[in-house]
mmCIF file of C-alpha atoms and ligand atoms in Angstrom:
data_model
loop_
_atom_site.group_PDB
_atom_site.id
_atom_site.type_symbol
_atom_site.label_atom_id
_atom_site.label_comp_id
_atom_site.label_asym_id
_atom_site.label_seq_id
_atom_site.Cartn_x
_atom_site.Cartn_y
_atom_site.Cartn_z
ATOM 1 C CA UNK A 205 -3.158 -7.196 53.579
ATOM 2 C CA UNK A 206 -0.113 -8.695 51.829
ATOM 3 C CA UNK A 207 2.861 -9.893 53.897
ATOM 4 C CA UNK A 208 5.356 -7.086 53.219
ATOM 5 C CA UNK A 209 3.002 -4.290 54.220
ATOM 6 C CA UNK A 210 5.801 -1.806 54.874
ATOM 7 C CA UNK A 211 7.427 -2.347 51.497
ATOM 8 C CA UNK A 212 4.089 -1.978 49.715
ATOM 9 C CA UNK A 213 3.268 1.083 51.807
ATOM 10 C CA UNK A 214 0.070 -0.528 53.101
ATOM 11 C CA UNK A 215 1.120 -0.638 56.733
ATOM 12 C CA UNK A 216 -1.117 1.277 59.124
ATOM 13 C CA UNK A 217 0.062 4.785 59.878
ATOM 14 C CA UNK A 218 0.608 5.076 63.615
ATOM 15 C CA UNK A 219 1.463 8.387 65.274
ATOM 16 C CA UNK A 220 2.795 8.750 68.807
ATOM 17 C CA UNK A 221 2.044 11.850 70.864
ATOM 18 C CA UNK A 222 4.540 12.371 73.688
ATOM 19 C CA UNK A 223 7.074 10.315 71.702
ATOM 20 C CA UNK A 224 9.985 11.609 73.769
ATOM 21 C CA UNK A 225 8.585 10.289 77.062
ATOM 22 C CA UNK A 226 9.437 6.951 78.686
ATOM 23 C CA UNK A 227 6.429 5.196 77.175
ATOM 24 C CA UNK A 228 6.650 7.258 73.993
ATOM 25 C CA UNK A 229 10.146 5.980 73.292
ATOM 26 C CA UNK A 230 9.166 2.370 73.999
ATOM 27 C CA UNK A 231 6.260 2.833 71.573
ATOM 28 C CA UNK A 232 8.546 4.231 68.873
ATOM 29 C CA UNK A 233 10.631 1.041 69.085
ATOM 30 C CA UNK A 234 7.641 -1.298 68.881
ATOM 31 C CA UNK A 235 6.024 0.598 65.984
ATOM 32 C CA UNK A 236 9.287 0.796 63.996
ATOM 33 C CA UNK A 237 9.802 -2.958 64.469
ATOM 34 C CA UNK A 238 6.218 -3.993 63.655
ATOM 35 C CA UNK A 239 5.671 -5.439 60.175
ATOM 36 C CA UNK A 240 2.125 -4.080 59.878
ATOM 37 C CA UNK A 241 2.778 -0.593 61.251
ATOM 38 C CA UNK A 242 4.504 2.510 59.920
ATOM 39 C CA UNK A 243 5.456 5.429 62.151
ATOM 40 C CA UNK A 244 3.649 8.480 60.790
ATOM 41 C CA UNK A 245 5.219 10.933 63.239
ATOM 42 C CA UNK A 246 5.603 11.918 66.842
ATOM 43 C CA UNK A 247 4.974 15.026 68.899
ATOM 44 C CA UNK A 248 6.073 16.625 72.117
ATOM 45 C CA UNK A 249 4.856 19.671 74.015
ATOM 46 C CA UNK A 250 5.405 22.977 72.229
ATOM 47 C CA UNK A 251 8.139 24.142 74.641
ATOM 48 C CA UNK A 252 9.954 20.799 74.818
ATOM 49 C CA UNK A 253 13.643 20.808 73.905
ATOM 50 C CA UNK A 254 12.968 17.564 72.048
ATOM 51 C CA UNK A 255 10.918 19.275 69.337
ATOM 52 C CA UNK A 256 12.959 19.215 66.124
ATOM 53 C CA UNK A 257 15.100 16.269 67.206
ATOM 54 C CA UNK A 258 15.324 13.126 65.081
ATOM 55 C CA UNK A 259 13.047 10.250 66.128
ATOM 56 C CA UNK A 260 15.353 7.292 66.657
ATOM 57 C CA UNK A 261 14.800 3.653 67.515
ATOM 58 C CA UNK A 262 15.321 3.518 71.313
ATOM 59 C CA UNK A 263 17.443 0.351 71.152
ATOM 60 C CA UNK A 264 19.309 0.440 67.839
ATOM 61 C CA UNK A 265 19.476 4.225 67.519
ATOM 62 C CA UNK A 266 18.399 3.884 63.863
ATOM 63 C CA UNK A 267 17.119 7.121 62.286
ATOM 64 C CA UNK A 268 13.397 6.876 61.473
ATOM 65 C CA UNK A 269 13.644 9.709 58.965
ATOM 66 C CA UNK A 270 11.203 11.752 61.061
ATOM 67 C CA UNK A 271 11.652 14.613 63.504
ATOM 68 C CA UNK A 272 9.632 15.320 66.645
ATOM 69 C CA UNK A 273 6.892 17.857 65.910
ATOM 70 C CA UNK A 274 4.646 19.995 68.099
ATOM 71 C CA UNK A 275 1.460 19.917 66.028
ATOM 72 C CA UNK A 276 -0.669 17.135 67.491
ATOM 73 C CA UNK A 277 -3.705 17.988 65.374
ATOM 74 C CA UNK A 278 -1.699 17.536 62.180
ATOM 75 C CA UNK A 279 -0.439 14.182 63.453
ATOM 76 C CA UNK A 280 -4.010 12.994 64.059
ATOM 77 C CA UNK A 281 -4.970 14.172 60.584
ATOM 78 C CA UNK A 282 -2.079 12.259 58.973
ATOM 79 C CA UNK A 283 -2.435 9.003 60.932
ATOM 80 C CA UNK A 284 -4.805 6.019 60.971
ATOM 81 C CA UNK A 285 -4.162 5.604 64.677
ATOM 82 C CA UNK A 286 -2.531 7.748 67.369
ATOM 83 C CA UNK A 287 -1.147 6.248 70.559
ATOM 84 C CA UNK A 288 -1.218 8.571 73.542
ATOM 85 C CA UNK A 289 0.663 8.011 76.807
ATOM 86 C CA UNK A 290 1.061 11.630 77.913
ATOM 87 C CA UNK A 291 -0.804 13.489 80.673
ATOM 88 C CA UNK A 292 -4.538 14.050 81.325
ATOM 89 C CA UNK A 293 -4.790 17.603 79.920
ATOM 90 C CA UNK A 294 -3.023 16.546 76.715
ATOM 91 C CA UNK A 295 -5.115 13.375 76.335
ATOM 92 C CA UNK A 296 -8.345 15.360 76.705
ATOM 93 C CA UNK A 297 -7.180 17.722 73.959
ATOM 94 C CA UNK A 298 -6.042 14.812 71.755
ATOM 95 C CA UNK A 299 -9.405 13.050 71.989
ATOM 96 C CA UNK A 300 -10.981 16.121 70.345
ATOM 97 C CA UNK A 301 -8.512 15.789 67.439
ATOM 98 C CA UNK A 302 -9.270 12.059 67.141
ATOM 99 C CA UNK A 303 -12.994 12.730 66.784
ATOM 100 C CA UNK A 304 -12.456 15.643 64.378
ATOM 101 C CA UNK A 305 -10.171 13.696 62.022
ATOM 102 C CA UNK A 306 -11.650 10.183 62.369
ATOM 103 C CA UNK A 307 -8.442 8.799 63.896
ATOM 104 C CA UNK A 308 -8.380 5.751 66.168
ATOM 105 C CA UNK A 309 -7.238 6.889 69.631
ATOM 106 C CA UNK A 310 -5.300 4.540 71.918
ATOM 107 C CA UNK A 311 -5.143 6.239 75.321
ATOM 108 C CA UNK A 312 -2.904 4.903 78.077
ATOM 109 C CA UNK A 313 -2.585 8.058 80.177
ATOM 110 C CA UNK A 314 -3.426 7.502 83.828
ATOM 111 C CA UNK A 315 -4.592 9.925 86.510
ATOM 112 C CA UNK A 316 -7.600 10.941 84.384
ATOM 113 C CA UNK A 317 -10.533 12.325 86.412
ATOM 114 C CA UNK A 318 -14.127 11.312 85.574
ATOM 115 C CA UNK A 319 -14.423 14.790 84.003
ATOM 116 C CA UNK A 320 -11.361 14.113 81.806
ATOM 117 C CA UNK A 321 -12.776 10.728 80.828
ATOM 118 C CA UNK A 322 -15.905 12.418 79.449
ATOM 119 C CA UNK A 323 -13.756 13.607 76.534
ATOM 120 C CA UNK A 324 -12.888 9.988 75.679
ATOM 121 C CA UNK A 325 -16.551 8.955 75.927
ATOM 122 C CA UNK A 326 -17.437 11.807 73.626
ATOM 123 C CA UNK A 327 -14.786 10.889 71.031
ATOM 124 C CA UNK A 328 -15.891 7.247 71.199
ATOM 125 C CA UNK A 329 -19.218 8.267 69.644
ATOM 126 C CA UNK A 330 -17.286 8.997 66.437
ATOM 127 C CA UNK A 331 -14.158 6.793 66.453
ATOM 128 C CA UNK A 332 -12.825 3.626 68.122
ATOM 129 C CA UNK A 333 -11.066 4.559 71.370
ATOM 130 C CA UNK A 334 -9.140 2.021 73.450
ATOM 131 C CA UNK A 335 -8.553 3.340 76.951
ATOM 132 C CA UNK A 336 -6.860 1.195 79.579
ATOM 133 C CA UNK A 337 -5.008 1.811 82.808
ATOM 134 C CA UNK A 338 -2.677 -0.983 81.813
ATOM 135 C CA UNK A 339 -2.006 -2.345 78.349
ATOM 136 C CA UNK A 340 -0.037 -5.467 79.326
ATOM 137 C CA UNK A 341 -1.571 -8.866 78.727
ATOM 138 C CA UNK A 342 -0.364 -10.135 82.108
ATOM 139 C CA UNK A 343 -1.951 -7.308 84.096
ATOM 140 C CA UNK A 344 -5.254 -7.729 82.311
ATOM 141 C CA UNK A 345 -5.169 -11.398 83.235
ATOM 142 C CA UNK A 346 -4.452 -10.258 86.810
ATOM 143 C CA UNK A 347 -7.548 -8.001 86.611
ATOM 144 C CA UNK A 348 -9.630 -10.997 85.623
ATOM 145 C CA UNK A 349 -8.160 -13.311 88.294
ATOM 146 C CA UNK A 350 -8.655 -10.613 90.962
ATOM 147 C CA UNK A 351 -12.338 -10.266 90.121
ATOM 148 C CA UNK A 352 -12.751 -14.046 90.072
ATOM 149 C CA UNK A 353 -10.987 -14.546 93.421
ATOM 150 C CA UNK A 354 -12.956 -11.698 95.018
ATOM 151 C CA UNK A 355 -16.206 -13.261 93.820
ATOM 152 C CA UNK A 356 -15.299 -16.586 95.434
ATOM 153 C CA UNK A 357 -13.944 -15.312 98.776
ATOM 154 C CA UNK A 358 -16.132 -13.535 101.334
ATOM 155 C CA UNK A 359 -15.126 -10.512 103.421
ATOM 156 C CA UNK A 360 -13.374 -12.748 105.924
ATOM 157 C CA UNK A 361 -10.568 -12.220 103.390
ATOM 158 C CA UNK A 362 -9.190 -8.677 103.722
ATOM 159 C CA UNK A 363 -8.195 -7.374 100.289
ATOM 160 C CA UNK A 364 -5.001 -5.304 100.108
ATOM 161 C CA UNK A 365 -3.470 -3.888 96.935
ATOM 162 C CA UNK A 366 0.222 -2.992 96.841
ATOM 163 C CA UNK A 367 2.006 -1.261 93.984
ATOM 164 C CA UNK A 368 5.535 -0.049 93.313
ATOM 165 C CA UNK A 369 6.752 2.240 90.517
ATOM 166 C CA UNK A 370 9.827 4.247 89.542
ATOM 167 C CA UNK A 371 10.654 7.512 91.324
ATOM 168 C CA UNK A 372 9.335 9.735 88.497
ATOM 169 C CA UNK A 373 5.719 8.593 88.632
ATOM 170 C CA UNK A 374 3.439 11.512 89.523
ATOM 171 C CA UNK A 375 0.088 9.875 90.371
ATOM 172 C CA UNK A 376 -0.740 7.473 93.197
ATOM 173 C CA UNK A 377 -2.117 4.883 93.618
ATOM 174 C CA UNK A 378 -1.324 3.845 90.051
ATOM 175 C CA UNK A 379 -4.163 3.588 87.549
ATOM 176 C CA UNK A 380 -3.537 -0.157 87.535
ATOM 177 C CA UNK A 381 -3.838 -0.421 91.328
ATOM 178 C CA UNK A 382 -7.146 1.454 91.156
ATOM 179 C CA UNK A 383 -8.225 -0.847 88.318
ATOM 180 C CA UNK A 384 -7.405 -3.857 90.495
ATOM 181 C CA UNK A 385 -9.476 -2.278 93.273
ATOM 182 C CA UNK A 386 -12.382 -1.862 90.843
ATOM 183 C CA UNK A 387 -12.139 -5.503 89.794
ATOM 184 C CA UNK A 388 -11.990 -6.699 93.410
ATOM 185 C CA UNK A 389 -15.002 -4.539 94.303
ATOM 186 C CA UNK A 390 -16.951 -5.801 91.295
ATOM 187 C CA UNK A 391 -16.150 -9.403 92.201
ATOM 188 C CA UNK A 392 -17.399 -8.767 95.699
ATOM 189 C CA UNK A 393 -20.453 -6.851 94.505
ATOM 190 C CA UNK A 394 -19.590 -3.603 96.307
ATOM 191 C CA UNK A 395 -18.858 -0.009 95.300
ATOM 192 C CA UNK A 396 -15.124 0.755 95.511
ATOM 193 C CA UNK A 397 -15.897 4.360 96.472
ATOM 194 C CA UNK A 398 -17.600 3.095 99.657
ATOM 195 C CA UNK A 399 -14.914 0.616 100.736
ATOM 196 C CA UNK A 400 -11.554 1.919 99.528
ATOM 197 C CA UNK A 401 -8.983 2.784 102.181
ATOM 198 C CA UNK A 402 -6.308 4.828 100.397
ATOM 199 C CA UNK A 403 -4.328 6.545 103.147
ATOM 200 C CA UNK A 404 -3.211 5.134 106.475
ATOM 201 C CA UNK A 405 -1.127 7.279 108.785
ATOM 202 C CA UNK A 406 -1.076 7.675 112.559
ATOM 203 C CA UNK A 407 -3.769 6.184 114.799
ATOM 204 C CA UNK A 408 -6.075 4.789 112.147
ATOM 205 C CA UNK A 409 -8.153 2.468 114.289
ATOM 206 C CA UNK A 410 -8.698 -1.146 113.321
ATOM 207 C CA UNK A 411 -9.166 -2.193 109.748
ATOM 208 C CA UNK A 412 -12.824 -2.103 108.724
ATOM 209 C CA UNK A 413 -14.231 -5.424 107.571
ATOM 210 C CA UNK A 414 -14.889 -5.339 103.834
ATOM 211 C CA UNK A 415 -12.491 -2.472 103.101
ATOM 212 C CA UNK A 416 -10.147 -2.670 100.133
ATOM 213 C CA UNK A 417 -6.801 -1.186 101.144
ATOM 214 C CA UNK A 418 -4.116 0.424 98.976
ATOM 215 C CA UNK A 419 -0.403 0.880 99.619
ATOM 216 C CA UNK A 420 2.124 2.635 97.410
ATOM 217 C CA UNK A 421 5.902 2.394 97.063
ATOM 218 C CA UNK A 422 8.085 4.611 94.848
ATOM 219 C CA UNK A 423 11.726 4.270 93.899
ATOM 220 C CA UNK A 424 14.422 3.443 91.381
ATOM 221 C CA UNK A 425 13.382 2.574 87.855
ATOM 222 C CA UNK A 426 10.737 -0.067 88.613
ATOM 223 C CA UNK A 427 8.497 -0.306 85.516
ATOM 224 C CA UNK A 428 5.508 -1.482 87.596
ATOM 225 C CA UNK A 429 4.762 -4.134 90.216
ATOM 226 C CA UNK A 430 1.294 -4.923 91.566
ATOM 227 C CA UNK A 431 -0.044 -7.466 93.993
ATOM 228 C CA UNK A 432 -3.480 -8.202 95.359
ATOM 229 C CA UNK A 433 -3.597 -10.179 98.564
ATOM 230 C CA UNK A 434 -6.596 -11.835 100.172
ATOM 231 C CA UNK A 435 -5.793 -12.099 103.863
ATOM 232 C CA UNK A 436 -7.740 -14.319 106.256
ATOM 233 C CA UNK A 437 -6.697 -15.642 109.657
ATOM 234 C CA UNK A 438 -3.933 -18.199 109.035
ATOM 235 C CA UNK A 439 -3.849 -17.942 105.252
ATOM 236 C CA UNK A 440 -3.025 -15.432 102.507
ATOM 237 C CA UNK A 441 -3.581 -15.703 98.779
ATOM 238 C CA UNK A 442 -1.380 -13.367 96.742
ATOM 239 C CA UNK A 443 -1.802 -12.638 93.046
ATOM 240 C CA UNK A 444 0.980 -10.557 91.558
ATOM 241 C CA UNK A 445 2.499 -9.189 88.392
ATOM 242 C CA UNK A 446 5.915 -7.664 87.743
ATOM 243 C CA UNK A 447 6.649 -5.679 84.620
ATOM 244 C CA UNK A 448 10.284 -6.128 83.593
ATOM 245 C CA UNK A 449 10.220 -3.518 80.850
ATOM 246 C CA UNK A 450 7.876 -0.818 79.500
ATOM 247 C CA UNK A 451 7.900 -2.628 76.171
ATOM 248 C CA UNK A 452 5.105 -4.879 77.489
ATOM 249 C CA UNK A 453 2.739 -1.870 77.643
ATOM 250 C CA UNK A 454 3.938 -0.625 74.268
ATOM 251 C CA UNK A 455 3.390 -4.032 72.640
ATOM 252 C CA UNK A 456 -0.101 -4.194 74.150
ATOM 253 C CA UNK A 457 -0.912 -0.680 72.911
ATOM 254 C CA UNK A 458 0.189 -1.539 69.368
ATOM 255 C CA UNK A 459 -1.813 -4.776 69.522
ATOM 256 C CA UNK A 460 -4.827 -2.689 70.609
ATOM 257 C CA UNK A 461 -4.186 -0.234 67.763
ATOM 258 C CA UNK A 462 -4.205 -2.951 65.083
ATOM 259 C CA UNK A 463 -7.284 -4.562 66.672
ATOM 260 C CA UNK A 464 -9.248 -1.308 66.929
ATOM 261 C CA UNK A 465 -8.709 -0.064 63.418
ATOM 262 C CA UNK A 466 -11.492 -2.258 61.947
ATOM 263 C CA UNK A 467 -13.985 -1.748 64.801
ATOM 264 C CA UNK A 468 -16.989 0.517 64.861
ATOM 265 C CA UNK A 469 -16.824 3.693 66.953
ATOM 266 C CA UNK A 470 -16.934 2.923 70.671
ATOM 267 C CA UNK A 471 -14.998 2.929 73.917
ATOM 268 C CA UNK A 472 -13.022 -0.305 74.328
ATOM 269 C CA UNK A 473 -10.577 -1.646 76.877
ATOM 270 C CA UNK A 474 -7.957 -4.390 76.913
ATOM 271 C CA UNK A 475 -10.536 -7.000 77.933
ATOM 272 C CA UNK A 476 -12.148 -6.343 74.541
ATOM 273 C CA UNK A 477 -8.806 -6.501 72.731
ATOM 274 C CA UNK A 478 -7.723 -9.721 74.458
ATOM 275 C CA UNK A 479 -11.155 -11.357 74.472
ATOM 276 C CA UNK A 480 -11.193 -11.762 78.263
ATOM 277 C CA UNK A 481 -14.630 -12.362 79.842
ATOM 278 C CA UNK A 482 -16.167 -9.162 81.219
ATOM 279 C CA UNK A 483 -18.616 -10.845 83.571
HETATM 280 P P1 LIG B 881 6.707 10.639 80.732
HETATM 281 O O1 LIG B 881 6.601 11.867 81.560
HETATM 282 O O2 LIG B 881 8.052 10.006 80.566
HETATM 283 O O3 LIG B 881 6.134 10.911 79.258
HETATM 284 C C1 LIG B 881 5.040 11.707 78.969
HETATM 285 C C2 LIG B 881 5.423 12.512 77.729
HETATM 286 O O4 LIG B 881 4.271 13.206 77.254
HETATM 287 C C3 LIG B 881 6.486 13.576 78.057
HETATM 288 O O5 LIG B 881 7.557 13.446 77.134
HETATM 289 C C4 LIG B 881 5.741 14.887 77.889
HETATM 290 O O6 LIG B 881 6.565 15.923 77.443
HETATM 291 C C5 LIG B 881 4.704 14.473 76.835
HETATM 292 N N1 LIG B 881 3.583 15.398 76.723
HETATM 293 C C6 LIG B 881 2.878 16.015 77.705
HETATM 294 N N2 LIG B 881 1.956 16.822 77.173
HETATM 295 C C7 LIG B 881 2.067 16.718 75.824
HETATM 296 C C8 LIG B 881 1.392 17.303 74.721
HETATM 297 N N3 LIG B 881 0.430 18.206 74.895
HETATM 298 N N4 LIG B 881 1.773 16.943 73.473
HETATM 299 C C9 LIG B 881 2.753 16.053 73.273
HETATM 300 N N5 LIG B 881 3.450 15.484 74.282
HETATM 301 C C10 LIG B 881 3.103 15.805 75.530
HETATM 302 O O7 LIG B 881 5.670 9.603 81.344
HETATM 303 P P2 LIG B 881 5.532 8.044 81.031
HETATM 304 O O8 LIG B 881 6.190 7.264 82.104
HETATM 305 O O9 LIG B 881 5.888 7.771 79.622
HETATM 306 O O10 LIG B 881 3.967 7.868 81.254
HETATM 307 C C11 LIG B 881 3.027 8.602 80.498
HETATM 308 C C12 LIG B 881 1.630 8.247 80.970
HETATM 309 O O11 LIG B 881 1.353 6.881 80.656
HETATM 310 C C13 LIG B 881 1.408 8.372 82.472
HETATM 311 O O12 LIG B 881 0.090 8.806 82.707
HETATM 312 C C14 LIG B 881 1.599 6.950 82.964
HETATM 313 O O13 LIG B 881 0.998 6.691 84.195
HETATM 314 C C15 LIG B 881 0.950 6.213 81.843
HETATM 315 N N6 LIG B 881 1.310 4.786 81.705
HETATM 316 C C16 LIG B 881 0.292 3.977 81.349
HETATM 317 C C17 LIG B 881 0.536 2.633 81.116
HETATM 318 C C18 LIG B 881 -0.589 1.768 80.620
HETATM 319 O O14 LIG B 881 -0.353 0.579 80.330
HETATM 320 N N7 LIG B 881 -1.808 2.308 80.484
HETATM 321 C C19 LIG B 881 1.832 2.114 81.282
HETATM 322 C C20 LIG B 881 2.863 2.993 81.640
HETATM 323 C C21 LIG B 881 2.584 4.344 81.837
#
């Protein structure tokens, strides 16, 4: 592609479903600023008051020349790639549109059940799908370091995962915290379902050796903080990540979008995008 892709109209057409949401707005900013991307449109839920409003740059307020629509299928049809940070029911529906119209689907929605995820697996037979609980480079590095540390430390080291998010978050533990639990379990060669300890309240009894514990905090406008601690008698190792702004997830999602567009159909994650070792 030539350098001034936007001017020559060769930039990739990226649509954003849920463009009025917290992540949606961050994505609008990153796409509008990106030299190789062109915003092809944005949608919101049918009954949202935002439908019909102008899509503006979240920082500069600049008018994109587009208005928020409610027809997600049309957006998939008119885009090379659609980025989707919405809610599980919407993401399941969107993955059907991606497969039908041959559109790359970048899915960041969390709280998806294994049943919901089947829709992404199905779409991935036809189109590239990048699905990740966390699109930031730093958190994916944390995933890798967590797996590595868990593979080197035995169960004398109690693994505890702590996360904090803003007061509006609706699912808990966060998708990222669960992802960290998966990585820790993989590193240790155990099944997370067998060892995860998600709720502690009242007389819980002593901690079970080998368990992976989760704790959740909610409040303010925290974009996302995660730590994994390995706790043995007399020493603790703590790996942590703090997201200062949602733009880190948006930048990662756009990076994934530009990476995925030339790939064959398949289900990818950020380890694929960033070239991090999977084993
Ligand atoms: P939000 O509630 O601010 O935004 C979601 C938006 O999606 C809302 O504007 C909502 O109206 C819209 N929406 C819902 N159904 C829709 C539909 N059918 N069509 C179009 N729009 C629809 O939430 P948020 O904080 O932006 O987070 C969105 C999702 O992304 C959550 O699941 C969150 O956990 C996840 N998230 C993932 C990452 C990551 O890196 N993977 C990072 C941050 C947030």
